[in-house]
């Protein structure tokens, strides 16, 4: 006998998109050690944690050093103090949640990948194209797809999003069971209005489908008609799971804290067509496979939802969005087509002169020493685009745009 692998992993692309970006960056630096690289590719934040968060973090660490206040194993679903703060935060959008519907985790990337475990292998999956790669790769790993052909996996339904349709995904032509949506969108930075999102909620209700809604960037929304939560749409709590994160909102990329909302009204079905509540299934998955987020991190996350924390964090968000405006205005001024960056920290740039994504990436790296992310890495419809992020210093952002403006396309 021999140990056999999960051959679904062999269907994956040879490397994760950001691994390839990092490889090319290292190769360039090795050959150009004195180059001043400005990174606008991977969406990692650059601003430190705000004061109120640091204070709560330190106070919680001090508690861990005192026998009377020490905290050991916590609830896998998260501490109630944080779940209550999250539920209260949702109230400003007219959404009422029970704390048992909120599950604290160490990241939305983990949750959006792990959530598919509780659904049957034969479910038909729909994704927007371009798409955050985790949604695709985790379903490939699970065995819900066939091989890749022409940049697309057999068995997945791709909902094309490009300038021709205003980056508004159309409903699938065939009946699907699970739909991944991310808005404000990663990578395009575009948004859906309440009416546009309602189309998908209505589709899910009619077809007994489930929407997996990634709202990791909702704090960056500035437009009044763009929902901060899918649950602002009537009936969405019957058909949608929502993922939110403290990573980009509050700078927790290195601290790790997020949450997933699984409404009690959400129903799926067993092989005999019997209704099954989804909330207990996710609860069982988490209590079996997840040990929970540390007490100090959850206390720090709670501080982000206090009035003082919200004020401090809004200042950071405003800073990043000022960067986004600099990028949008600068690239528009030199004649490039630019999308996103209004209610999102991501800017989606059409490559000049029909240049392919990786060629534009290499041009910016080699000639301007600026790193973006090739759109083709996010799916077939991403070809011909490049993603830039506003998560940098204002000085670096202005310098990067100055360098790009001097290039000849």
Coordinates of C-alpha atoms in Angstrom, one line a residue:
X1 CA 0.0 0.0 0.0
X2 CA 1.1 3.6 -0.6
X3 CA -0.2 6.9 0.8
X4 CA -2.4 8.6 -1.8
X5 CA -2.9 12.3 -2.0
X6 CA -6.0 14.4 -2.7
X7 CA -5.6 14.6 -6.4
X8 CA -7.8 17.7 -6.6
X9 CA -4.8 19.7 -5.5
X10 CA -3.1 18.7 -8.7
X11 CA -5.8 20.6 -10.6
X12 CA -4.8 23.9 -9.0
X13 CA -2.7 26.4 -10.9
X14 CA 1.0 25.8 -10.3
X15 CA 1.2 28.7 -7.8
X16 CA -1.1 31.0 -5.8
X17 CA -1.3 34.4 -7.5
X18 CA 0.5 36.3 -4.8
X19 CA 3.2 33.7 -4.5
X20 CA 4.1 34.4 -8.2
X21 CA 4.0 38.2 -7.6
X22 CA 6.4 37.7 -4.7
X23 CA 8.7 35.5 -6.8
X24 CA 9.0 38.1 -9.5
X25 CA 9.6 40.8 -6.9
X26 CA 12.4 38.8 -5.3
X27 CA 14.0 38.2 -8.7
X28 CA 13.9 41.9 -9.5
X29 CA 15.4 42.9 -6.2
X30 CA 18.2 40.3 -6.5
X31 CA 19.1 41.8 -9.8
X32 CA 18.5 45.4 -8.7
X33 CA 19.4 45.6 -5.0
X34 CA 19.4 49.4 -4.9
X35 CA 15.9 49.8 -6.4
X36 CA 13.3 51.6 -4.4
X37 CA 10.3 49.4 -4.7
X38 CA 6.8 50.7 -3.9
X39 CA 4.4 47.9 -3.2
X40 CA 0.8 48.4 -4.3
X41 CA 0.0 44.8 -5.0
X42 CA -1.0 42.7 -2.0
X43 CA -3.7 44.4 0.0
X44 CA -1.9 44.6 3.3
X45 CA -2.4 47.7 5.4
X46 CA 0.4 50.0 6.4
X47 CA -1.1 52.1 9.2
X48 CA -0.6 50.8 12.8
X49 CA -3.4 49.8 15.2
X50 CA -5.2 52.9 16.6
X51 CA -4.7 54.0 20.2
X52 CA -8.0 52.6 21.7
X53 CA -7.3 49.2 20.2
X54 CA -3.7 49.1 21.5
X55 CA -4.9 50.0 25.0
X56 CA -7.6 47.3 25.0
X57 CA -5.0 44.8 23.7
X58 CA -2.5 45.7 26.4
X59 CA -5.1 45.7 29.2
X60 CA -6.2 42.2 28.1
X61 CA -2.6 40.9 28.0
X62 CA -2.2 42.2 31.6
X63 CA -5.3 40.3 32.6
X64 CA -3.7 37.2 31.2
X65 CA -0.8 37.7 33.6
X66 CA -3.0 37.8 36.7
X67 CA -4.4 34.6 38.2
X68 CA -7.7 36.3 39.1
X69 CA -8.4 37.5 35.5
X70 CA -6.5 34.9 33.5
X71 CA -8.5 33.4 30.6
X72 CA -7.9 29.9 29.3
X73 CA -9.8 28.2 26.5
X74 CA -12.5 30.4 25.3
X75 CA -15.7 29.6 23.3
X76 CA -14.9 28.5 19.8
X77 CA -17.7 30.7 18.5
X78 CA -16.2 33.8 20.2
X79 CA -16.7 35.6 23.4
X80 CA -20.2 37.1 23.9
X81 CA -18.9 40.6 24.7
X82 CA -17.6 40.8 21.1
X83 CA -20.6 39.2 19.5
X84 CA -22.9 41.7 21.4
X85 CA -20.8 44.6 20.1
X86 CA -21.0 43.3 16.6
X87 CA -24.8 42.8 16.8
X88 CA -25.2 46.4 18.1
X89 CA -23.0 47.7 15.2
X90 CA -25.4 46.0 12.7
X91 CA -28.3 47.9 14.2
X92 CA -27.2 51.1 12.6
X93 CA -28.0 49.5 9.2
X94 CA -31.4 48.3 10.5
X95 CA -30.3 44.7 10.9
X96 CA -31.1 42.8 14.0
X97 CA -28.9 39.7 14.8
X98 CA -28.9 37.2 17.6
X99 CA -25.4 36.7 19.0
X100 CA -25.7 32.9 18.3
X101 CA -25.8 33.9 14.6
X102 CA -22.3 35.5 14.9
X103 CA -19.1 33.4 14.8
X104 CA -15.8 35.0 15.6
X105 CA -12.8 33.7 13.6
X106 CA -9.2 34.5 12.7
X107 CA -10.0 35.7 9.2
X108 CA -12.5 35.9 6.4
X109 CA -10.1 34.1 4.1
X110 CA -10.3 31.1 6.4
X111 CA -14.1 31.3 6.7
X112 CA -14.9 31.7 3.0
X113 CA -12.7 28.7 2.4
X114 CA -13.9 26.6 5.2
X115 CA -17.6 27.3 4.8
X116 CA -17.9 25.0 1.8
X117 CA -17.1 22.0 4.0
X118 CA -20.7 22.0 5.3
X119 CA -22.2 21.8 1.8
X120 CA -22.5 18.7 -0.4
X121 CA -19.8 18.0 -3.0
X122 CA -22.3 18.0 -5.8
X123 CA -23.5 21.6 -5.3
X124 CA -23.3 23.8 -8.4
X125 CA -21.0 26.8 -7.7
X126 CA -21.2 30.3 -9.3
X127 CA -18.5 32.9 -8.9
X128 CA -18.0 36.3 -10.4
X129 CA -15.2 36.7 -12.9
X130 CA -12.8 38.2 -12.0
X131 CA -12.9 36.8 -8.5
X132 CA -10.9 36.5 -5.2
X133 CA -9.0 33.3 -5.8
X134 CA -9.8 31.6 -2.5
X135 CA -13.4 31.0 -3.5
X136 CA -12.2 29.1 -6.5
X137 CA -9.2 27.2 -5.1
X138 CA -11.0 25.9 -2.1
X139 CA -13.7 24.4 -4.2
X140 CA -11.1 22.9 -6.5
X141 CA -9.5 21.3 -3.5
X142 CA -12.8 19.9 -2.4
X143 CA -13.4 18.3 -5.7
X144 CA -16.4 20.4 -7.0
X145 CA -14.7 21.2 -10.3
X146 CA -13.1 19.5 -13.2
X147 CA -9.8 20.4 -14.8
X148 CA -8.9 23.9 -15.9
X149 CA -9.3 24.8 -19.6
X150 CA -8.7 28.2 -21.1
X151 CA -8.3 29.7 -17.7
X152 CA -11.6 28.3 -16.4
X153 CA -12.4 25.3 -14.3
X154 CA -15.0 22.9 -15.7
X155 CA -18.0 22.6 -13.4
X156 CA -17.9 26.2 -12.2
X157 CA -20.3 28.9 -13.4
X158 CA -18.5 32.1 -14.2
X159 CA -20.5 35.4 -14.0
X160 CA -18.5 37.8 -16.2
X161 CA -17.8 41.3 -14.9
X162 CA -16.1 43.8 -17.1
X163 CA -16.5 47.3 -18.5
X164 CA -19.1 46.1 -21.0
X165 CA -21.6 45.2 -18.4
X166 CA -20.5 47.9 -15.9
X167 CA -19.0 45.2 -13.7
X168 CA -22.5 44.1 -12.7
X169 CA -22.7 40.3 -12.7
X170 CA -25.6 38.9 -14.5
X171 CA -27.7 36.1 -13.0
X172 CA -26.4 32.6 -14.0
X173 CA -28.0 31.1 -17.2
X174 CA -28.3 27.8 -15.4
X175 CA -29.6 27.0 -11.9
X176 CA -26.8 27.1 -9.3
X177 CA -26.8 26.2 -5.7
X178 CA -24.2 28.5 -4.2
X179 CA -23.2 32.0 -5.3
X180 CA -20.0 33.8 -4.1
X181 CA -20.4 37.5 -4.1
X182 CA -17.8 40.1 -2.8
X183 CA -18.9 43.7 -2.5
X184 CA -17.2 46.2 -2.5
X185 CA -15.5 43.9 -4.9
X186 CA -12.0 42.4 -4.6
X187 CA -10.3 42.8 -7.1
X188 CA -12.3 45.4 -9.2
X189 CA -13.2 47.8 -6.4
X190 CA -16.7 48.1 -7.8
X191 CA -19.9 48.0 -5.9
X192 CA -23.6 46.9 -6.2
X193 CA -26.5 49.0 -5.3
X194 CA -29.3 47.7 -3.1
X195 CA -31.5 47.1 -6.1
X196 CA -28.7 45.2 -8.0
X197 CA -28.0 43.0 -5.0
X198 CA -31.7 42.4 -4.4
X199 CA -31.8 40.6 -7.8
X200 CA -29.4 38.0 -6.4
X201 CA -31.4 37.6 -3.2
X202 CA -34.6 37.1 -5.2
X203 CA -32.9 34.5 -7.4
X204 CA -31.6 32.6 -4.3
X205 CA -35.1 32.6 -2.7
X206 CA -36.7 31.4 -5.9
X207 CA -34.1 28.6 -6.6
X208 CA -33.4 27.6 -2.9
X209 CA -29.8 28.7 -3.4
X210 CA -27.4 30.2 -0.9
X211 CA -25.3 33.4 -1.3
X212 CA -21.9 33.6 0.4
X213 CA -21.4 37.3 0.7
X214 CA -18.0 38.6 1.5
X215 CA -18.3 42.2 2.9
X216 CA -14.7 42.6 4.1
X217 CA -14.5 46.1 2.6
X218 CA -17.8 47.5 3.7
X219 CA -16.2 50.1 5.9
X220 CA -14.9 51.9 2.8
X221 CA -18.3 52.5 1.3
X222 CA -19.1 56.2 0.7
X223 CA -22.1 55.8 -1.6
X224 CA -25.6 56.1 0.0
X225 CA -27.2 53.4 -2.2
X226 CA -24.6 50.7 -1.6
X227 CA -25.5 48.4 1.3
X228 CA -23.0 47.7 4.1
X229 CA -24.6 44.3 4.7
X230 CA -26.6 42.0 2.5
X231 CA -29.1 41.7 5.3
X232 CA -30.2 45.3 4.5
X233 CA -32.0 43.5 1.6
X234 CA -35.4 42.0 2.7
X235 CA -35.3 38.2 2.9
X236 CA -31.5 38.0 2.7
X237 CA -31.4 36.4 6.1
X238 CA -33.2 33.4 4.6
X239 CA -30.6 32.8 1.8
X240 CA -27.2 34.4 2.7
X241 CA -24.2 33.9 4.9
X242 CA -22.1 37.1 5.4
X243 CA -18.4 37.4 6.1
X244 CA -16.8 40.5 7.6
X245 CA -13.3 41.2 8.9
X246 CA -11.3 43.6 11.1
X247 CA -8.3 43.2 8.8
X248 CA -8.7 46.0 6.4
X249 CA -11.2 48.0 8.4
X250 CA -9.1 48.2 11.6
X251 CA -5.6 47.1 10.5
X252 CA -5.9 43.6 11.9
X253 CA -4.0 41.9 9.1
X254 CA -1.3 40.8 11.5
X255 CA -3.6 40.5 14.5
X256 CA -6.3 38.3 12.9
X257 CA -9.9 38.6 13.7
X258 CA -13.1 38.4 11.7
X259 CA -16.6 37.1 11.9
X260 CA -19.2 35.2 10.0
X261 CA -23.0 35.6 10.2
X262 CA -25.0 32.4 9.7
X263 CA -28.7 33.3 10.2
X264 CA -31.0 30.8 12.0
X265 CA -33.5 31.2 9.2
X266 CA -31.0 29.8 6.6
X267 CA -32.1 26.4 5.3
X268 CA -30.3 23.8 3.1
X269 CA -31.5 20.3 2.3
X270 CA -30.3 16.7 2.7
X271 CA -30.3 14.1 -0.1
X272 CA -34.0 13.3 0.6
X273 CA -35.1 16.9 0.3
X274 CA -35.5 17.5 4.1
X275 CA -34.8 20.9 5.4
X276 CA -31.7 21.3 7.5
X277 CA -30.7 24.4 9.5
X278 CA -27.3 25.6 8.4
X279 CA -26.4 27.5 11.6
X280 CA -25.9 24.4 13.8
X281 CA -23.8 22.8 11.1
X282 CA -21.3 25.7 11.0
X283 CA -21.4 25.7 14.8
X284 CA -20.4 22.0 14.8
X285 CA -17.7 22.6 12.2
X286 CA -16.1 25.4 14.3
X287 CA -16.3 23.6 17.6
X288 CA -14.7 20.6 16.0
X289 CA -12.0 22.2 13.9
X290 CA -11.3 25.6 15.4
X291 CA -10.0 26.6 18.8
X292 CA -11.2 30.2 18.7
X293 CA -9.5 33.6 18.6
X294 CA -7.4 34.6 21.6
X295 CA -9.0 36.7 24.4
X296 CA -6.6 39.8 23.9
X297 CA -7.4 39.9 20.2
X298 CA -11.1 39.8 20.8
X299 CA -10.9 42.6 23.4
X300 CA -8.9 44.6 20.9
X301 CA -11.6 43.9 18.2
X302 CA -14.3 45.0 20.7
X303 CA -12.5 48.3 21.1
X304 CA -12.8 49.0 17.3
X305 CA -16.6 49.2 17.8
X306 CA -16.5 51.8 20.6
X307 CA -17.3 55.4 19.7
X308 CA -13.6 56.3 20.2
X309 CA -12.4 53.3 18.3
X310 CA -14.8 54.1 15.4
X311 CA -13.6 57.7 15.3
X312 CA -9.9 56.7 15.2
X313 CA -10.5 54.0 12.6
X314 CA -12.5 56.3 10.3
X315 CA -9.5 58.7 10.2
X316 CA -7.4 55.8 9.0
X317 CA -10.0 54.8 6.4
X318 CA -10.2 58.4 5.2
X319 CA -6.4 58.4 4.8
X320 CA -6.5 55.3 2.6
X321 CA -9.4 56.7 0.6
X322 CA -7.4 59.8 0.0
X323 CA -4.7 57.6 -1.5
X324 CA -7.3 55.9 -3.7
X325 CA -8.4 59.3 -5.0
X326 CA -4.7 60.2 -5.8
X327 CA -4.4 56.9 -7.8
X328 CA -7.7 57.4 -9.6
X329 CA -7.1 61.0 -10.5
X330 CA -3.4 60.4 -11.6
X331 CA -4.1 57.4 -13.8
X332 CA -7.2 59.1 -15.3
X333 CA -5.1 62.2 -16.1
X334 CA -2.7 60.1 -18.2
X335 CA -5.5 58.6 -20.2
X336 CA -5.9 55.2 -18.5
X337 CA -9.4 53.6 -17.8
X338 CA -9.8 53.3 -14.1
X339 CA -12.5 51.6 -12.0
X340 CA -13.1 51.3 -8.3
X341 CA -11.5 53.4 -5.6
X342 CA -14.6 55.3 -4.7
X343 CA -16.1 52.9 -2.1
X344 CA -13.2 50.6 -2.0
X345 CA -9.4 50.7 -1.4
X346 CA -8.8 48.8 -4.7
X347 CA -8.3 50.5 -8.1
X348 CA -8.8 48.4 -11.2
X349 CA -6.8 49.7 -14.2
X350 CA -7.3 48.8 -17.8
X351 CA -3.9 48.1 -19.4
X352 CA -2.8 50.4 -22.1
X353 CA -2.6 49.4 -25.8
X354 CA -4.2 46.0 -25.2
X355 CA -1.1 44.9 -23.2
X356 CA -1.6 41.7 -21.3
X357 CA -1.8 41.8 -17.5
X358 CA 1.6 40.3 -16.7
X359 CA 3.3 42.4 -19.3
X360 CA 1.9 45.6 -17.7
X361 CA 3.0 44.2 -14.3
X362 CA 6.5 43.7 -15.6
X363 CA 6.6 47.2 -17.1
X364 CA 5.6 48.9 -13.9
X365 CA 8.0 46.8 -11.9
X366 CA 11.0 47.2 -14.2
X367 CA 10.5 50.8 -15.4
X368 CA 8.7 52.4 -12.4
X369 CA 9.6 50.0 -9.6
X370 CA 6.0 49.8 -8.6
X371 CA 4.3 46.5 -7.9
X372 CA 0.6 45.8 -8.7
X373 CA -1.3 42.6 -9.1
X374 CA -2.1 41.3 -12.6
X375 CA -5.8 41.0 -13.3
X376 CA -5.4 37.7 -15.2
X377 CA -4.6 36.1 -11.8
X378 CA -8.2 36.7 -10.8
X379 CA -9.8 34.9 -13.7
X380 CA -10.3 35.1 -17.5
X381 CA -12.2 38.4 -17.4
X382 CA -9.3 39.9 -15.4
X383 CA -7.0 39.7 -18.4
X384 CA -6.1 43.2 -19.6
X385 CA -6.4 44.7 -16.1
X386 CA -4.2 45.3 -13.1
X387 CA -5.1 45.9 -9.5
X388 CA -3.5 48.6 -7.4
X389 CA -4.2 49.1 -3.7
X390 CA -4.5 52.3 -1.6
X391 CA -2.9 50.6 1.4
X392 CA 0.3 52.6 1.4
X393 CA 1.6 55.9 2.7
X394 CA 0.4 59.0 1.0
X395 CA 4.0 59.9 0.1
X396 CA 4.6 56.5 -1.5
X397 CA 1.3 56.7 -3.4
X398 CA 2.1 60.1 -4.8
X399 CA 5.6 58.9 -5.8
X400 CA 4.3 55.8 -7.5
X401 CA 1.9 57.8 -9.5
X402 CA 4.6 60.3 -10.5
X403 CA 6.7 57.4 -11.7
X404 CA 3.9 55.8 -13.7
X405 CA 2.9 59.2 -15.2
X406 CA 6.4 59.4 -16.8
X407 CA 6.2 56.1 -18.6
X408 CA 5.6 55.9 -22.3
X409 CA 2.8 53.4 -23.2

